[in-house]
Protein backbone atom coordinates (compact mmCIF):
# COMPACT_ATOMS: atom_id res chain seq x y z
CA UNK A 1 0.00 0.00 0.00
CA UNK A 2 2.80 2.40 0.94
CA UNK A 3 4.67 1.79 -2.31
CA UNK A 4 1.55 2.44 -4.44
CA UNK A 5 0.98 5.77 -2.63
CA UNK A 6 4.62 6.68 -3.20
CA UNK A 7 4.31 5.74 -6.88
CA UNK A 8 1.14 7.86 -7.25
CA UNK A 9 2.86 10.77 -5.51
CA UNK A 10 5.86 10.50 -7.87
CA UNK A 11 3.56 10.45 -10.92
CA UNK A 12 1.68 13.54 -9.69
CA UNK A 13 4.97 15.36 -9.03
CA UNK A 14 6.26 14.43 -12.50
CA UNK A 15 3.08 15.75 -14.13
CA UNK A 16 3.29 18.97 -12.14
CA UNK A 17 6.96 19.41 -13.08
CA UNK A 18 6.05 19.16 -16.77
CA UNK A 19 3.13 21.58 -16.43
CA UNK A 20 5.02 24.36 -14.65
CA UNK A 21 7.14 26.65 -16.79
CA UNK A 22 10.61 27.06 -15.31
CA UNK A 23 11.62 30.65 -14.53
CA UNK A 24 14.58 30.44 -16.90
CA UNK A 25 12.37 29.39 -19.84
CA UNK A 26 11.80 33.07 -20.59
CA UNK A 27 15.26 33.20 -22.17
CA UNK A 28 15.13 29.98 -24.20
CA UNK A 29 14.33 29.92 -27.92
CA UNK A 30 11.44 27.45 -27.87
CA UNK A 31 7.71 27.14 -27.44
CA UNK A 32 6.45 25.75 -24.15
CA UNK A 33 2.77 24.85 -23.79
CA UNK A 34 1.93 26.98 -26.85
CA UNK A 35 3.66 30.09 -25.49
CA UNK A 36 6.07 31.98 -27.70
CA UNK A 37 9.40 32.36 -25.96
CA UNK A 38 12.38 34.57 -26.91
CA UNK A 39 14.65 33.39 -29.72
CA UNK A 40 17.69 35.24 -28.46
CA UNK A 41 18.92 38.68 -27.53
CA UNK A 42 20.14 41.77 -29.35
CA UNK A 43 22.56 44.39 -27.96
CA UNK A 44 21.40 47.98 -28.29
CA UNK A 45 23.28 50.52 -30.40
CA UNK A 46 22.70 54.26 -30.36
CA UNK A 47 21.78 56.25 -33.44
CA UNK A 48 19.42 58.91 -34.75
CA UNK A 49 16.00 57.78 -33.53
CA UNK A 50 12.68 59.47 -34.39
CA UNK A 51 10.84 60.09 -31.07
CA UNK A 52 7.45 60.74 -32.72
CA UNK A 53 4.58 59.00 -30.84
CA UNK A 54 6.95 58.52 -27.86
CA UNK A 55 8.88 55.83 -29.75
CA UNK A 56 11.42 53.95 -27.66
CA UNK A 57 15.01 54.38 -28.77
CA UNK A 58 17.75 51.77 -28.31
CA UNK A 59 20.04 52.18 -25.32
CA UNK A 60 23.68 51.32 -26.09
CA UNK A 61 24.63 47.99 -24.52
CA UNK A 62 21.12 47.16 -23.29
CA UNK A 63 19.95 43.63 -24.07
CA UNK A 64 16.67 43.34 -26.01
CA UNK A 65 14.67 40.13 -26.49
CA UNK A 66 14.12 38.80 -30.03
CA UNK A 67 11.18 36.65 -31.18
CA UNK A 68 10.67 34.50 -34.29
CA UNK A 69 7.16 33.61 -33.13
CA UNK A 70 4.02 35.33 -31.86
CA UNK A 71 1.29 33.94 -29.61
CA UNK A 72 -1.11 31.60 -31.44
CA UNK A 73 -3.87 33.23 -33.49
CA UNK A 74 -7.21 32.16 -31.99
CA UNK A 75 -10.73 32.16 -33.40
CA UNK A 76 -12.85 34.98 -32.06
CA UNK A 77 -9.91 37.33 -31.54
CA UNK A 78 -6.26 37.19 -30.63
CA UNK A 79 -5.13 39.31 -27.69
CA UNK A 80 -2.46 41.87 -28.54
CA UNK A 81 -1.22 45.36 -27.78
CA UNK A 82 -1.86 48.26 -30.12
CA UNK A 83 0.93 50.77 -30.63
CA UNK A 84 0.88 53.88 -32.80
CA UNK A 85 3.13 54.32 -35.80
CA UNK A 86 3.35 56.75 -38.68
CA UNK A 87 3.86 54.91 -41.96
CA UNK A 88 4.30 58.29 -43.72
CA UNK A 89 7.59 59.42 -45.24
CA UNK A 90 9.63 60.97 -42.40
CA UNK A 91 7.41 59.30 -39.77
CA UNK A 92 8.60 57.19 -36.86
CA UNK A 93 8.11 53.99 -38.86
CA UNK A 94 11.45 54.45 -40.59
CA UNK A 95 11.57 53.22 -44.19
CA UNK A 96 8.80 52.30 -46.61
CA UNK A 97 6.40 49.47 -45.78
CA UNK A 98 7.73 45.95 -46.29
CA UNK A 99 4.70 44.66 -48.22
CA UNK A 100 4.51 47.22 -51.00
CA UNK A 101 7.66 49.33 -50.67
CA UNK A 102 5.51 52.45 -50.18
CA UNK A 103 4.84 55.03 -47.51
CA UNK A 104 1.25 55.44 -46.29
CA UNK A 105 -0.31 58.71 -45.05
CA UNK A 106 -1.53 58.88 -41.45
CA UNK A 107 -5.20 59.02 -42.58
CA UNK A 108 -4.92 55.52 -44.11
CA UNK A 109 -5.98 52.57 -41.91
CA UNK A 110 -2.85 50.40 -42.03
CA UNK A 111 -0.95 48.18 -39.60
CA UNK A 112 2.28 46.29 -39.07
CA UNK A 113 2.20 42.93 -37.30
CA UNK A 114 4.84 41.34 -35.06
CA UNK A 115 7.12 38.92 -36.92
CA UNK A 116 5.24 35.72 -36.05
CA UNK A 117 1.85 37.10 -37.11
CA UNK A 118 3.35 38.75 -40.20
CA UNK A 119 4.30 35.19 -41.15
CA UNK A 120 6.86 36.01 -43.80
CA UNK A 121 4.49 38.40 -45.54
CA UNK A 122 1.57 35.97 -45.89
CA UNK A 123 -0.81 38.62 -44.50
CA UNK A 124 0.50 41.42 -46.79
CA UNK A 125 -2.34 43.39 -48.36
CA UNK A 126 -4.95 41.50 -46.34
CA UNK A 127 -7.28 43.16 -43.87
CA UNK A 128 -7.54 42.42 -40.18
CA UNK A 129 -10.24 43.54 -37.74
CA UNK A 130 -8.98 45.39 -34.67
CA UNK A 131 -11.31 45.58 -31.64
CA UNK A 132 -11.00 47.88 -28.63
CA UNK A 133 -13.03 50.42 -26.70
CA UNK A 134 -16.30 48.74 -27.80
CA UNK A 135 -15.49 49.45 -31.46
CA UNK A 136 -13.92 47.65 -34.38
CA UNK A 137 -12.07 48.77 -37.50
CA UNK A 138 -10.67 47.02 -40.56
CA UNK A 139 -7.07 47.83 -41.40
CA UNK A 140 -4.72 46.64 -44.14
CA UNK A 141 -1.48 44.84 -43.26
CA UNK A 142 1.37 46.71 -44.98
CA UNK A 143 4.41 46.00 -42.83
CA UNK A 144 6.18 43.83 -40.29
CA UNK A 145 6.83 45.07 -36.77
CA UNK A 146 10.19 43.29 -36.69
CA UNK A 147 10.55 41.19 -33.54
CA UNK A 148 13.98 39.84 -34.53
CA UNK A 149 15.95 42.93 -35.55
CA UNK A 150 16.34 46.53 -34.45
CA UNK A 151 18.75 49.12 -33.08
CA UNK A 152 19.95 49.94 -36.60
CA UNK A 153 19.22 52.54 -39.27
CA UNK A 154 16.70 50.33 -41.08
CA UNK A 155 14.65 50.14 -37.86
CA UNK A 156 15.15 53.80 -36.95
CA UNK A 157 17.36 52.76 -34.00
CA UNK A 158 14.30 51.38 -32.20
CA UNK A 159 14.44 48.01 -30.37
CA UNK A 160 12.84 44.86 -31.79
CA UNK A 161 9.04 44.76 -31.41
CA UNK A 162 7.57 42.57 -28.71
CA UNK A 163 5.91 39.44 -30.14
CA UNK A 164 2.32 40.61 -29.59
CA UNK A 165 2.11 43.98 -31.33
CA UNK A 166 -0.31 45.45 -33.85
CA UNK A 167 1.44 48.69 -34.80
CA UNK A 168 -1.29 50.95 -36.21
CA UNK A 169 -1.56 54.25 -38.04
CA UNK A 170 -3.23 57.22 -36.31
CA UNK A 171 -6.34 56.56 -38.49
CA UNK A 172 -6.85 53.17 -36.80
CA UNK A 173 -6.63 54.77 -33.35
CA UNK A 174 -9.11 57.46 -34.41
CA UNK A 175 -11.59 54.85 -35.72
CA UNK A 176 -11.39 53.07 -32.34
CA UNK A 177 -12.10 56.35 -30.54
CA UNK A 178 -8.81 56.23 -28.65
CA UNK A 179 -6.45 59.23 -28.77
CA UNK A 180 -3.16 58.12 -30.33
CA UNK A 181 -1.41 60.01 -27.52
CA UNK A 182 -2.29 56.98 -25.34
CA UNK A 183 0.30 55.12 -27.43
CA UNK A 184 -0.27 51.58 -26.09
CA UNK A 185 -3.48 49.70 -25.33
CA UNK A 186 -4.87 46.17 -25.11
CA UNK A 187 -6.87 44.94 -28.13
CA UNK A 188 -8.01 41.82 -29.91
CA UNK A 189 -7.59 41.26 -33.62
CA UNK A 190 -8.65 38.70 -36.21
CA UNK A 191 -8.29 38.14 -39.92
CA UNK A 192 -11.12 39.91 -41.78
Tab-separated table of C-alpha atoms in Angstrom:
chain	number	residue	atom	x	y	z
A	1	UNK	CA	0.000	0.000	0.000
A	2	UNK	CA	2.801	2.400	0.939
A	3	UNK	CA	4.669	1.793	-2.314
A	4	UNK	CA	1.550	2.441	-4.439
A	5	UNK	CA	0.977	5.766	-2.634
A	6	UNK	CA	4.623	6.683	-3.199
A	7	UNK	CA	4.311	5.745	-6.875
A	8	UNK	CA	1.144	7.855	-7.248
A	9	UNK	CA	2.857	10.770	-5.514
A	10	UNK	CA	5.856	10.498	-7.868
A	11	UNK	CA	3.557	10.451	-10.916
A	12	UNK	CA	1.682	13.536	-9.685
A	13	UNK	CA	4.968	15.363	-9.034
A	14	UNK	CA	6.265	14.428	-12.499
A	15	UNK	CA	3.078	15.745	-14.135
A	16	UNK	CA	3.293	18.974	-12.138
A	17	UNK	CA	6.957	19.412	-13.078
A	18	UNK	CA	6.051	19.164	-16.770
A	19	UNK	CA	3.133	21.578	-16.435
A	20	UNK	CA	5.018	24.357	-14.646
A	21	UNK	CA	7.141	26.650	-16.795
A	22	UNK	CA	10.610	27.063	-15.314
A	23	UNK	CA	11.620	30.651	-14.530
A	24	UNK	CA	14.578	30.444	-16.901
A	25	UNK	CA	12.367	29.393	-19.836
A	26	UNK	CA	11.798	33.073	-20.589
A	27	UNK	CA	15.260	33.198	-22.172
A	28	UNK	CA	15.129	29.976	-24.198
A	29	UNK	CA	14.328	29.915	-27.920
A	30	UNK	CA	11.435	27.451	-27.871
A	31	UNK	CA	7.713	27.140	-27.442
A	32	UNK	CA	6.449	25.754	-24.153
A	33	UNK	CA	2.775	24.849	-23.787
A	34	UNK	CA	1.934	26.983	-26.853
A	35	UNK	CA	3.661	30.095	-25.490
A	36	UNK	CA	6.071	31.983	-27.704
A	37	UNK	CA	9.399	32.363	-25.958
A	38	UNK	CA	12.382	34.566	-26.912
A	39	UNK	CA	14.648	33.387	-29.721
A	40	UNK	CA	17.692	35.235	-28.459
A	41	UNK	CA	18.923	38.681	-27.530
A	42	UNK	CA	20.144	41.774	-29.351
A	43	UNK	CA	22.556	44.388	-27.957
A	44	UNK	CA	21.399	47.977	-28.293
A	45	UNK	CA	23.281	50.520	-30.403
A	46	UNK	CA	22.695	54.258	-30.361
A	47	UNK	CA	21.781	56.247	-33.442
A	48	UNK	CA	19.420	58.914	-34.748
A	49	UNK	CA	15.996	57.783	-33.529
A	50	UNK	CA	12.680	59.468	-34.393
A	51	UNK	CA	10.842	60.086	-31.066
A	52	UNK	CA	7.446	60.740	-32.721
A	53	UNK	CA	4.583	59.002	-30.835
A	54	UNK	CA	6.951	58.520	-27.858
A	55	UNK	CA	8.883	55.833	-29.752
A	56	UNK	CA	11.422	53.947	-27.659
A	57	UNK	CA	15.014	54.377	-28.774
A	58	UNK	CA	17.750	51.774	-28.311
A	59	UNK	CA	20.040	52.180	-25.317
A	60	UNK	CA	23.680	51.323	-26.089
A	61	UNK	CA	24.632	47.994	-24.518
A	62	UNK	CA	21.118	47.156	-23.293
A	63	UNK	CA	19.948	43.626	-24.070
A	64	UNK	CA	16.667	43.339	-26.015
A	65	UNK	CA	14.669	40.128	-26.488
A	66	UNK	CA	14.121	38.804	-30.029
A	67	UNK	CA	11.184	36.649	-31.180
A	68	UNK	CA	10.673	34.503	-34.285
A	69	UNK	CA	7.160	33.614	-33.134
A	70	UNK	CA	4.022	35.332	-31.860
A	71	UNK	CA	1.287	33.938	-29.609
A	72	UNK	CA	-1.115	31.601	-31.438
A	73	UNK	CA	-3.874	33.233	-33.492
A	74	UNK	CA	-7.214	32.159	-31.995
A	75	UNK	CA	-10.729	32.162	-33.402
A	76	UNK	CA	-12.849	34.978	-32.056
A	77	UNK	CA	-9.905	37.328	-31.542
A	78	UNK	CA	-6.256	37.185	-30.627
A	79	UNK	CA	-5.134	39.310	-27.690
A	80	UNK	CA	-2.464	41.868	-28.537
A	81	UNK	CA	-1.224	45.363	-27.779
A	82	UNK	CA	-1.860	48.262	-30.115
A	83	UNK	CA	0.927	50.767	-30.629
A	84	UNK	CA	0.883	53.875	-32.796
A	85	UNK	CA	3.129	54.320	-35.801
A	86	UNK	CA	3.354	56.745	-38.676
A	87	UNK	CA	3.861	54.914	-41.962
A	88	UNK	CA	4.298	58.288	-43.720
A	89	UNK	CA	7.594	59.420	-45.238
A	90	UNK	CA	9.628	60.969	-42.402
A	91	UNK	CA	7.411	59.300	-39.766
A	92	UNK	CA	8.602	57.188	-36.859
A	93	UNK	CA	8.107	53.994	-38.860
A	94	UNK	CA	11.451	54.450	-40.589
A	95	UNK	CA	11.571	53.221	-44.185
A	96	UNK	CA	8.803	52.301	-46.606
A	97	UNK	CA	6.405	49.469	-45.777
A	98	UNK	CA	7.731	45.951	-46.290
A	99	UNK	CA	4.703	44.657	-48.221
A	100	UNK	CA	4.514	47.221	-51.004
A	101	UNK	CA	7.659	49.330	-50.673
A	102	UNK	CA	5.509	52.451	-50.184
A	103	UNK	CA	4.844	55.028	-47.510
A	104	UNK	CA	1.246	55.441	-46.292
A	105	UNK	CA	-0.308	58.708	-45.054
A	106	UNK	CA	-1.534	58.875	-41.450
A	107	UNK	CA	-5.195	59.016	-42.581
A	108	UNK	CA	-4.916	55.518	-44.114
A	109	UNK	CA	-5.978	52.569	-41.912
A	110	UNK	CA	-2.855	50.399	-42.032
A	111	UNK	CA	-0.955	48.185	-39.595
A	112	UNK	CA	2.281	46.290	-39.074
A	113	UNK	CA	2.200	42.928	-37.299
A	114	UNK	CA	4.841	41.344	-35.062
A	115	UNK	CA	7.125	38.924	-36.921
A	116	UNK	CA	5.239	35.716	-36.049
A	117	UNK	CA	1.847	37.099	-37.107
A	118	UNK	CA	3.348	38.749	-40.195
A	119	UNK	CA	4.300	35.187	-41.150
A	120	UNK	CA	6.864	36.008	-43.803
A	121	UNK	CA	4.489	38.403	-45.541
A	122	UNK	CA	1.573	35.974	-45.893
A	123	UNK	CA	-0.806	38.625	-44.498
A	124	UNK	CA	0.499	41.425	-46.785
A	125	UNK	CA	-2.341	43.390	-48.361
A	126	UNK	CA	-4.951	41.504	-46.344
A	127	UNK	CA	-7.284	43.158	-43.867
A	128	UNK	CA	-7.537	42.424	-40.185
A	129	UNK	CA	-10.236	43.537	-37.744
A	130	UNK	CA	-8.975	45.394	-34.667
A	131	UNK	CA	-11.307	45.579	-31.636
A	132	UNK	CA	-10.997	47.881	-28.632
A	133	UNK	CA	-13.027	50.422	-26.705
A	134	UNK	CA	-16.300	48.744	-27.800
A	135	UNK	CA	-15.492	49.454	-31.462
A	136	UNK	CA	-13.919	47.652	-34.377
A	137	UNK	CA	-12.071	48.767	-37.502
A	138	UNK	CA	-10.669	47.021	-40.564
A	139	UNK	CA	-7.066	47.830	-41.404
A	140	UNK	CA	-4.720	46.636	-44.144
A	141	UNK	CA	-1.477	44.841	-43.255
A	142	UNK	CA	1.372	46.711	-44.979
A	143	UNK	CA	4.410	45.996	-42.827
A	144	UNK	CA	6.178	43.831	-40.289
A	145	UNK	CA	6.833	45.065	-36.773
A	146	UNK	CA	10.189	43.287	-36.692
A	147	UNK	CA	10.552	41.187	-33.542
A	148	UNK	CA	13.982	39.842	-34.534
A	149	UNK	CA	15.954	42.935	-35.549
A	150	UNK	CA	16.336	46.533	-34.452
A	151	UNK	CA	18.749	49.121	-33.081
A	152	UNK	CA	19.952	49.937	-36.600
A	153	UNK	CA	19.222	52.543	-39.266
A	154	UNK	CA	16.695	50.328	-41.079
A	155	UNK	CA	14.651	50.137	-37.863
A	156	UNK	CA	15.148	53.802	-36.951
A	157	UNK	CA	17.362	52.760	-33.998
A	158	UNK	CA	14.297	51.378	-32.200
A	159	UNK	CA	14.439	48.011	-30.372
A	160	UNK	CA	12.838	44.862	-31.792
A	161	UNK	CA	9.044	44.765	-31.413
A	162	UNK	CA	7.574	42.566	-28.713
A	163	UNK	CA	5.915	39.444	-30.140
A	164	UNK	CA	2.320	40.607	-29.588
A	165	UNK	CA	2.106	43.983	-31.332
A	166	UNK	CA	-0.312	45.450	-33.854
A	167	UNK	CA	1.437	48.694	-34.804
A	168	UNK	CA	-1.286	50.954	-36.213
A	169	UNK	CA	-1.559	54.248	-38.044
A	170	UNK	CA	-3.228	57.217	-36.309
A	171	UNK	CA	-6.337	56.557	-38.486
A	172	UNK	CA	-6.846	53.171	-36.802
A	173	UNK	CA	-6.630	54.766	-33.355
A	174	UNK	CA	-9.112	57.462	-34.410
A	175	UNK	CA	-11.588	54.851	-35.717
A	176	UNK	CA	-11.388	53.069	-32.345
A	177	UNK	CA	-12.102	56.347	-30.537
A	178	UNK	CA	-8.805	56.235	-28.651
A	179	UNK	CA	-6.446	59.230	-28.772
A	180	UNK	CA	-3.162	58.120	-30.328
A	181	UNK	CA	-1.408	60.011	-27.525
A	182	UNK	CA	-2.292	56.976	-25.341
A	183	UNK	CA	0.297	55.119	-27.430
A	184	UNK	CA	-0.270	51.580	-26.093
A	185	UNK	CA	-3.481	49.701	-25.332
A	186	UNK	CA	-4.869	46.165	-25.115
A	187	UNK	CA	-6.865	44.941	-28.131
A	188	UNK	CA	-8.007	41.823	-29.906
A	189	UNK	CA	-7.595	41.264	-33.622
A	190	UNK	CA	-8.647	38.698	-36.210
A	191	UNK	CA	-8.288	38.135	-39.925
A	192	UNK	CA	-11.125	39.913	-41.778
